[in-house]
Tab-separated table of C-alpha atoms in Angstrom:
chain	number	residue	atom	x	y	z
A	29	UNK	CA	61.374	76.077	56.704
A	30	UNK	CA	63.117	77.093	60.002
A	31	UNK	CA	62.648	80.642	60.939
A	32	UNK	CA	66.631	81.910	61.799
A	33	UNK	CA	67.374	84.161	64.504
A	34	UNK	CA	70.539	86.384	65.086
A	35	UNK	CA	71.406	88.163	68.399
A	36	UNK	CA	73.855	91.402	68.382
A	37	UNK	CA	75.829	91.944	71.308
A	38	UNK	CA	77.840	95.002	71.377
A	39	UNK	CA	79.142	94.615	74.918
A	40	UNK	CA	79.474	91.214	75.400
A	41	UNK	CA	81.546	90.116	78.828
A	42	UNK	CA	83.270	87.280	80.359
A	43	UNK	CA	81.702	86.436	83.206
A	44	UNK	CA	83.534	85.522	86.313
A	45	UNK	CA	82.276	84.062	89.178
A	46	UNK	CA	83.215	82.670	92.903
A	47	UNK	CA	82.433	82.703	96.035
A	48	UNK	CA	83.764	83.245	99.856
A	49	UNK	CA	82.673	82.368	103.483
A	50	UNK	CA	82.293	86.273	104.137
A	51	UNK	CA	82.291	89.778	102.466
A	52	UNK	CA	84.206	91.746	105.142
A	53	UNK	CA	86.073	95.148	104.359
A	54	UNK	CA	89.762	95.537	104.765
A	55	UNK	CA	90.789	91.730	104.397
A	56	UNK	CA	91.633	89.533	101.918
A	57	UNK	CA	89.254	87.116	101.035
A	58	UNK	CA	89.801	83.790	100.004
A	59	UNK	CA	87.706	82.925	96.873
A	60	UNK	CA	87.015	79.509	95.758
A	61	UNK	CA	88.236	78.862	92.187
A	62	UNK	CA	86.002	80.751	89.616
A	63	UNK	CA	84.237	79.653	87.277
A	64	UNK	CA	84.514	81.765	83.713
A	65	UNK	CA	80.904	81.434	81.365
A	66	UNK	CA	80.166	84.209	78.343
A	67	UNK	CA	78.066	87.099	79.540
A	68	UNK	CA	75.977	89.947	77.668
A	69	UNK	CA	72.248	90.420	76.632
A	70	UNK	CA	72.614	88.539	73.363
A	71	UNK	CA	75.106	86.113	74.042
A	72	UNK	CA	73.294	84.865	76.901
A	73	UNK	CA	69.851	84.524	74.527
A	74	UNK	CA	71.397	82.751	72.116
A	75	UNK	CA	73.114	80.542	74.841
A	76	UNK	CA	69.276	80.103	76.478
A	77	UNK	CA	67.826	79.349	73.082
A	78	UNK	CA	70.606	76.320	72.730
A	79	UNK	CA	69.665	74.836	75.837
A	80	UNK	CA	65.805	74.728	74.476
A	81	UNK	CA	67.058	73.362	70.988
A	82	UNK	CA	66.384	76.495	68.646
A	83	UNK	CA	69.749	77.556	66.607
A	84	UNK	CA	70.722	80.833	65.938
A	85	UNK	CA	73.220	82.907	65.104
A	86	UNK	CA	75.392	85.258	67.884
A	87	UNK	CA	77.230	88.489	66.374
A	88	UNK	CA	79.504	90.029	68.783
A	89	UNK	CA	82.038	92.278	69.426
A	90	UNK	CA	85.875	90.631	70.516
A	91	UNK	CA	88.806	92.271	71.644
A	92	UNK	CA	91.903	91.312	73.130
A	93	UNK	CA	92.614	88.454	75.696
A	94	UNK	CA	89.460	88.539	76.911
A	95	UNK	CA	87.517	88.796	73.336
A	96	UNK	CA	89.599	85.283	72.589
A	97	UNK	CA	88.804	83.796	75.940
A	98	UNK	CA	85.109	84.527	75.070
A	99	UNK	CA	85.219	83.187	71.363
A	100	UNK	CA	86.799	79.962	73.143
A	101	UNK	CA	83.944	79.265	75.429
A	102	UNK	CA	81.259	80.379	73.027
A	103	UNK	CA	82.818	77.783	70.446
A	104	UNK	CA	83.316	75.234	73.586
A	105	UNK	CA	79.458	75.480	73.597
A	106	UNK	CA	78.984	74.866	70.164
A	107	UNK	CA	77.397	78.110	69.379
A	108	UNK	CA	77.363	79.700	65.804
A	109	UNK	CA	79.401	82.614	66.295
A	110	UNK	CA	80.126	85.994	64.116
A	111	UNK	CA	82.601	87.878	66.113
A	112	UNK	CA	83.681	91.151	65.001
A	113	UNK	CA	87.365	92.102	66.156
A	114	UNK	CA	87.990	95.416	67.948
A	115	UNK	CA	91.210	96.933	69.046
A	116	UNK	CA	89.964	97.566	72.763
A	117	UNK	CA	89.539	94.476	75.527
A	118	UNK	CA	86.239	93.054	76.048
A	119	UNK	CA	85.048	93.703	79.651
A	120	UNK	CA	84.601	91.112	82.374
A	121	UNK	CA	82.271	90.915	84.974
A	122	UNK	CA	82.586	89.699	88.655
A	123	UNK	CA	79.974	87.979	90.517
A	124	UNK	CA	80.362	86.683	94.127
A	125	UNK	CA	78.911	84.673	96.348
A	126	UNK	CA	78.353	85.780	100.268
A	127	UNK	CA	78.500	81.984	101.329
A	128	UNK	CA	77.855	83.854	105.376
A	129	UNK	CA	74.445	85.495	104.067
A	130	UNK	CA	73.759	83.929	100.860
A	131	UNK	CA	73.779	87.401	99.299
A	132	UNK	CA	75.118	87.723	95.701
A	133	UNK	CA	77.368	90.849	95.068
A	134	UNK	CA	77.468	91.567	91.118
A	135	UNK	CA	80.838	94.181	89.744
A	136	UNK	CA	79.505	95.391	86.217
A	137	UNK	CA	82.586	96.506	84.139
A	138	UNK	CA	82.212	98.906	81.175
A	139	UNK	CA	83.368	98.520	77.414
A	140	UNK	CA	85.423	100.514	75.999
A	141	UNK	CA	83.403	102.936	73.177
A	142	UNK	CA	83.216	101.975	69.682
A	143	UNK	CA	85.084	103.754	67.435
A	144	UNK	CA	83.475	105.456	64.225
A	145	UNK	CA	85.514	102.959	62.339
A	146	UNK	CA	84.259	100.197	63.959
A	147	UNK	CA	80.956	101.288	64.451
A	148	UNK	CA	81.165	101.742	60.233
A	149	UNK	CA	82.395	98.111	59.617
A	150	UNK	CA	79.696	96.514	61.964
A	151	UNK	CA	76.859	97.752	60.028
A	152	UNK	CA	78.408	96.744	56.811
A	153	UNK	CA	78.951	93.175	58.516
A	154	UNK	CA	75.364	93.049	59.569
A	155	UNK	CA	73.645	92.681	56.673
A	156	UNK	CA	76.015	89.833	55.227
A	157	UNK	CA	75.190	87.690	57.389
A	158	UNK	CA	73.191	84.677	55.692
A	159	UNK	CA	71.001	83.919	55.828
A	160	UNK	CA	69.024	87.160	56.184
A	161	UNK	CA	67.291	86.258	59.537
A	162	UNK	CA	63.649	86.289	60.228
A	163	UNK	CA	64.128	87.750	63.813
A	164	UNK	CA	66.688	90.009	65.231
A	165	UNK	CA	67.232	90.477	68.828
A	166	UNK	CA	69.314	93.107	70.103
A	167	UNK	CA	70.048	92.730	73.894
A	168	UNK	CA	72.154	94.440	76.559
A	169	UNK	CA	74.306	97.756	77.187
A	170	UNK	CA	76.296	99.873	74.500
A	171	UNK	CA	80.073	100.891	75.283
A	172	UNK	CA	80.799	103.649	77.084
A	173	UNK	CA	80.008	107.008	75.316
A	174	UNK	CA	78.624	105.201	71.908
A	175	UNK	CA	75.757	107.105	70.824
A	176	UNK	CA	72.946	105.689	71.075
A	177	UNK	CA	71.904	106.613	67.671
A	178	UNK	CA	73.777	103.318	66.606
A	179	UNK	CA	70.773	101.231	67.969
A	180	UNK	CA	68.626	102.999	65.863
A	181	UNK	CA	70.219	102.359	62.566
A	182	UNK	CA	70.958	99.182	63.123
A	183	UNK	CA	67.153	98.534	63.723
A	184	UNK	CA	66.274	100.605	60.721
A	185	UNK	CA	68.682	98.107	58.525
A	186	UNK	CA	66.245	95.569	59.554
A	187	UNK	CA	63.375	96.597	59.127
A	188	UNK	CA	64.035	97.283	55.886
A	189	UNK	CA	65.234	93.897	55.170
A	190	UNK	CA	61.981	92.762	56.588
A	191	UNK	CA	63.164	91.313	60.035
A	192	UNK	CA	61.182	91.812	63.010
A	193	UNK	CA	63.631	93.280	65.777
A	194	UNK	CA	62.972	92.533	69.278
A	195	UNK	CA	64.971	94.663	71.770
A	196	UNK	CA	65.989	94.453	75.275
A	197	UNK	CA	68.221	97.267	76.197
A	198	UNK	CA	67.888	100.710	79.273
A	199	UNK	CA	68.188	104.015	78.835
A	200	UNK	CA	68.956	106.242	75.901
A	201	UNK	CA	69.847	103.704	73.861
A	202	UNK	CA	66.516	101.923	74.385
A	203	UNK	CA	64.297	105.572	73.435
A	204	UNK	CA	66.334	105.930	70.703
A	205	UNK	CA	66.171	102.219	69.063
A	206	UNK	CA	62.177	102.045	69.479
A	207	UNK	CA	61.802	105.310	67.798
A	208	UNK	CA	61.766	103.449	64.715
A	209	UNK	CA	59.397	101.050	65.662
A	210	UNK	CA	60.244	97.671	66.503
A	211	UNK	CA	58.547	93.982	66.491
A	212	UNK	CA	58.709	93.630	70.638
A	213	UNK	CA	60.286	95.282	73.505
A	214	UNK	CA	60.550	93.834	77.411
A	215	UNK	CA	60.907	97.073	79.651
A	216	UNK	CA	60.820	95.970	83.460
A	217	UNK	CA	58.911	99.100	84.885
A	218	UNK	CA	61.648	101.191	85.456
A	219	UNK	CA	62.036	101.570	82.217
A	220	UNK	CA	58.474	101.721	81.242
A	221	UNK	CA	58.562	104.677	83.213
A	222	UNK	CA	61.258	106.143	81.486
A	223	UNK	CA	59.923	105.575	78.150
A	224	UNK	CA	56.874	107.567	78.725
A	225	UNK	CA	58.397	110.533	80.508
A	226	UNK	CA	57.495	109.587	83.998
A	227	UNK	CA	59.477	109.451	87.037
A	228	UNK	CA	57.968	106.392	88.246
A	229	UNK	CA	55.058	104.006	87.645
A	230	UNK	CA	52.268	102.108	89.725
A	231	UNK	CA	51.282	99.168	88.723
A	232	UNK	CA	48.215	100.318	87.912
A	233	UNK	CA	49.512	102.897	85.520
A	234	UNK	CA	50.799	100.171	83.546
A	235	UNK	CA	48.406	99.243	81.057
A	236	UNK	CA	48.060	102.907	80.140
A	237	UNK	CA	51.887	102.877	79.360
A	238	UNK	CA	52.015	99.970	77.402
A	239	UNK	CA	49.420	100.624	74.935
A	240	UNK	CA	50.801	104.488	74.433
A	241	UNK	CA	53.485	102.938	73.389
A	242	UNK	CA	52.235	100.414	70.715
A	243	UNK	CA	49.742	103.510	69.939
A	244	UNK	CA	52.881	105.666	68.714
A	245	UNK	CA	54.051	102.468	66.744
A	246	UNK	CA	57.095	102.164	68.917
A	247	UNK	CA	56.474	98.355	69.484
A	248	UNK	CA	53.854	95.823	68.381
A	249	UNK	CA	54.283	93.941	71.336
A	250	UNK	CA	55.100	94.706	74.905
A	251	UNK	CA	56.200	92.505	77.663
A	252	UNK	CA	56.512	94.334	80.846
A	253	UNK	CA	58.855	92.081	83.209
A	254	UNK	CA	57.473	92.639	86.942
A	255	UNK	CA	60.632	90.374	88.364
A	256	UNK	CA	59.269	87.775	90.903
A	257	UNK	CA	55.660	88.773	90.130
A	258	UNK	CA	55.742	87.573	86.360
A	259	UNK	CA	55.198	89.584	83.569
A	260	UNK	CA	52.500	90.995	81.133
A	261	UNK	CA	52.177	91.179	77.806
A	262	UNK	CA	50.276	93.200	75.514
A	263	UNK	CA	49.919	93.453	71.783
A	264	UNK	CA	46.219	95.815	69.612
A	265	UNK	CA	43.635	94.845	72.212
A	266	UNK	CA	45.235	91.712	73.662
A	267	UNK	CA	46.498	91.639	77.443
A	268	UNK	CA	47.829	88.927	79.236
A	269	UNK	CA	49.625	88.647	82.665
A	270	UNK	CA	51.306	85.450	83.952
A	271	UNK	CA	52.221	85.232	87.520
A	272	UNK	CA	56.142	83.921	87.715
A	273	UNK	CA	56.004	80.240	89.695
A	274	UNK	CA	57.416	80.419	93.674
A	275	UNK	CA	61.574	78.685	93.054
A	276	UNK	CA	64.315	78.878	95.573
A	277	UNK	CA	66.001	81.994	93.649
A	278	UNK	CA	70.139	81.457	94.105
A	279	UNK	CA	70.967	83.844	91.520
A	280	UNK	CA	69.343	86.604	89.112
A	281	UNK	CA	72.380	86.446	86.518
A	282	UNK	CA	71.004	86.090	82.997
A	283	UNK	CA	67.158	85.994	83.891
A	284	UNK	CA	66.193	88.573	81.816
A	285	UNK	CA	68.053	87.267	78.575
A	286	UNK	CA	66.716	83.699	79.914
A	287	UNK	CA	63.080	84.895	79.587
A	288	UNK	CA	63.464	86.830	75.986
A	289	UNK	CA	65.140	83.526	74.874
A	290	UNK	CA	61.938	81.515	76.124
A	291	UNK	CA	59.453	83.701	74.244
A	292	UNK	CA	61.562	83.912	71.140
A	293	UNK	CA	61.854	80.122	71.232
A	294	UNK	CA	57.633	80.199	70.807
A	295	UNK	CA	57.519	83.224	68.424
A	296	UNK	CA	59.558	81.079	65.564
A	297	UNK	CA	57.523	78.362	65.907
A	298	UNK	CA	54.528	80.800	65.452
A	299	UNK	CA	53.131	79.742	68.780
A	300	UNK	CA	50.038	81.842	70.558
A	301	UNK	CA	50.706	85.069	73.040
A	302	UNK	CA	49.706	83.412	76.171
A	303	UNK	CA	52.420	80.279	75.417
A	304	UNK	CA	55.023	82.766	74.096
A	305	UNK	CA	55.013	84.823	77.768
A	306	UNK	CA	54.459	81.287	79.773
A	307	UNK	CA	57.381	80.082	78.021
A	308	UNK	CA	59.366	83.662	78.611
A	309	UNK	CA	58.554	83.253	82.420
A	310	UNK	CA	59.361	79.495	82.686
A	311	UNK	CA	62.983	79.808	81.332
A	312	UNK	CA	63.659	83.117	83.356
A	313	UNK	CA	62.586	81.399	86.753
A	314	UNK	CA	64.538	78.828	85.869
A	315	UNK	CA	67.619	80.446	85.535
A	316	UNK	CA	66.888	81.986	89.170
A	317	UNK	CA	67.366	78.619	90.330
A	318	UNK	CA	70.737	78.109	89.227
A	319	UNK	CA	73.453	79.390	90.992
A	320	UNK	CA	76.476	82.079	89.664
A	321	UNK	CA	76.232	83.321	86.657
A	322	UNK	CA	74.757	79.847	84.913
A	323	UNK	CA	71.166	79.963	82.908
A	324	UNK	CA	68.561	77.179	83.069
A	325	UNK	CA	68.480	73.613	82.758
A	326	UNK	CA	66.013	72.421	80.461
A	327	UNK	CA	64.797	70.308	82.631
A	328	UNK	CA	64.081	73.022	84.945
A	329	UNK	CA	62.531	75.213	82.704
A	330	UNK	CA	60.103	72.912	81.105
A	331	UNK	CA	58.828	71.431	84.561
A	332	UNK	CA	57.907	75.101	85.129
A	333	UNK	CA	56.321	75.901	82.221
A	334	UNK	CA	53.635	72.648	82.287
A	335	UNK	CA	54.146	74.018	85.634
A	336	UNK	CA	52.392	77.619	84.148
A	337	UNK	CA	50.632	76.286	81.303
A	338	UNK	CA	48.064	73.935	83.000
């Protein structure tokens, strides 16, 4: 049997991109016509994991105009969707395109916070969705001012239920969600840093930081993303670092989520580390390829992981 994934997006976004000859202050600039695709950590997984033929399951929060708009194109892609209706609007996001410099310039909206009410109703939701999956992955932001606390229960529901949680989140929310331990986390090492107290990290001082981690039972895996360098993974004794393949990079929109997609796409097929990370770095240099705010072709991304593999 299948294993069945579910991703939780609690700030999802519309994202809207275009472009224009030249970023100057103090004039209007003409855009070309943009181009509106769903945005937010778990959307965008479960949009990646489409692309590479795995199903799964996308809960979300909707609100307004812009929640309906994003239910439209999520459904437009055939995508199994749970939205969960809020009063407030869902955020957009604007990406353009510097045609002049080739630069990309990325305008990162936030949500509006969760209510107690709604925050109450999601995690009744959660758990009713069948069927009960075998891997959760929570991915991107939380609304303004929601406490961060949230993540944590929500991974504690879970693991109870005996579904390995995989997160990909910054900040507060991210300490507080892997305090109850959780099946894998992808810091870059900014966040690595911040997870361990320190101001900054070598690279050098990241094998120390990985295992403390997995030695306080905060993750059982760890894949530390090192951008255009690759990534590493470790997991008990086990270390292994991939360098990411040389692309023409036109945009970094959705990378991340493109390279947790790639290794969950392995993990539910029980596949070994070393494919699982190959597989992560294929589909998130693939996306780097494509330009706005679109994720990988399939095509792209397995060229580059027979590409990695051999």
């Amino acid at each position: 049997m299948d294993k069945t994934i579910l991703t939780i997006t609690l700030n999802p976004s519309v994202d809207k991109s275009s472009s224009v000859q030249s970023v100057v202050p103090e004039k209007k600039l003409r855009c070309n016509s943009p181009i509106y695709e769903p945005g937010g950590g778990g959307v965008n997984v479960s949009r990646a994991l489409k692309r590479l033929g795995v199903v799964s399951d996308i809960f979300f929060t909707s609100g307004g105009r812009t929640g309906r708009l994003l239910e439209k194109l999520l459904k437009g892609e055939k995508l199994n969707i749970f939205p969960s209706h809020i009063t407030s609007e869902t955020r957009e996001n604007f990406i353009v395109l510097d045609i002049s410099t080739n630069k990309q310039y990325r305008f990162g909206f936030p949500g509006e916070e969760l209510t107690q009410e709604q925050q109450k109703e999601i995690l009744s939701i959660l758990p009713t969705i069948n069927p009960c999956p075998d891997f959760v992955v929570i991915s991107g932001s939380l609304p303004t001012n929601t406490n961060p606390n949230f993540l944590r229960r929500l991974v504690n529901i879970y693991k109870a239920m005996g579904t390995k949680v995989i997160i990909d989140t910054s900040g507060e929310a991210l300490r507080t969600a892997v305090e109850e331990g959780v099946f894998l986390l992808k810091p870059n090492i900014g966040e690595l840093a911040f997870l361990v107290g320190k101001e900054k990290l070598e690279e050098t001082d990241i094998d120390q930081a990985a295992r403390l981690i997995i030695s306080q039972g905060k993750a059982e895996i760890v894949v530390v993303s090192l951008g255009s360098q690759g990534a590493v993974l470790f997991s008990g004794s086990e270390k292994i670092k991939i360098e990411a393949p040389v692309v023409e990079v036109k945009s970094t929109v959705g990378a991340g989520d493109s390279m947790v997609a790639g290794m969950v796409s392995v993990l539910v097929k029980g596949g070994d580390y070393k494919e699982v990370l190959s597989m992560g770095i294929a589909c998130g240099s693939a996306t780097t390829m494509t330009e706005g705010t679109g994720l990988f072709t399939r095509e792209n991304a397995k060229h580059l992981f027979y590409k990695i593999w051999k």
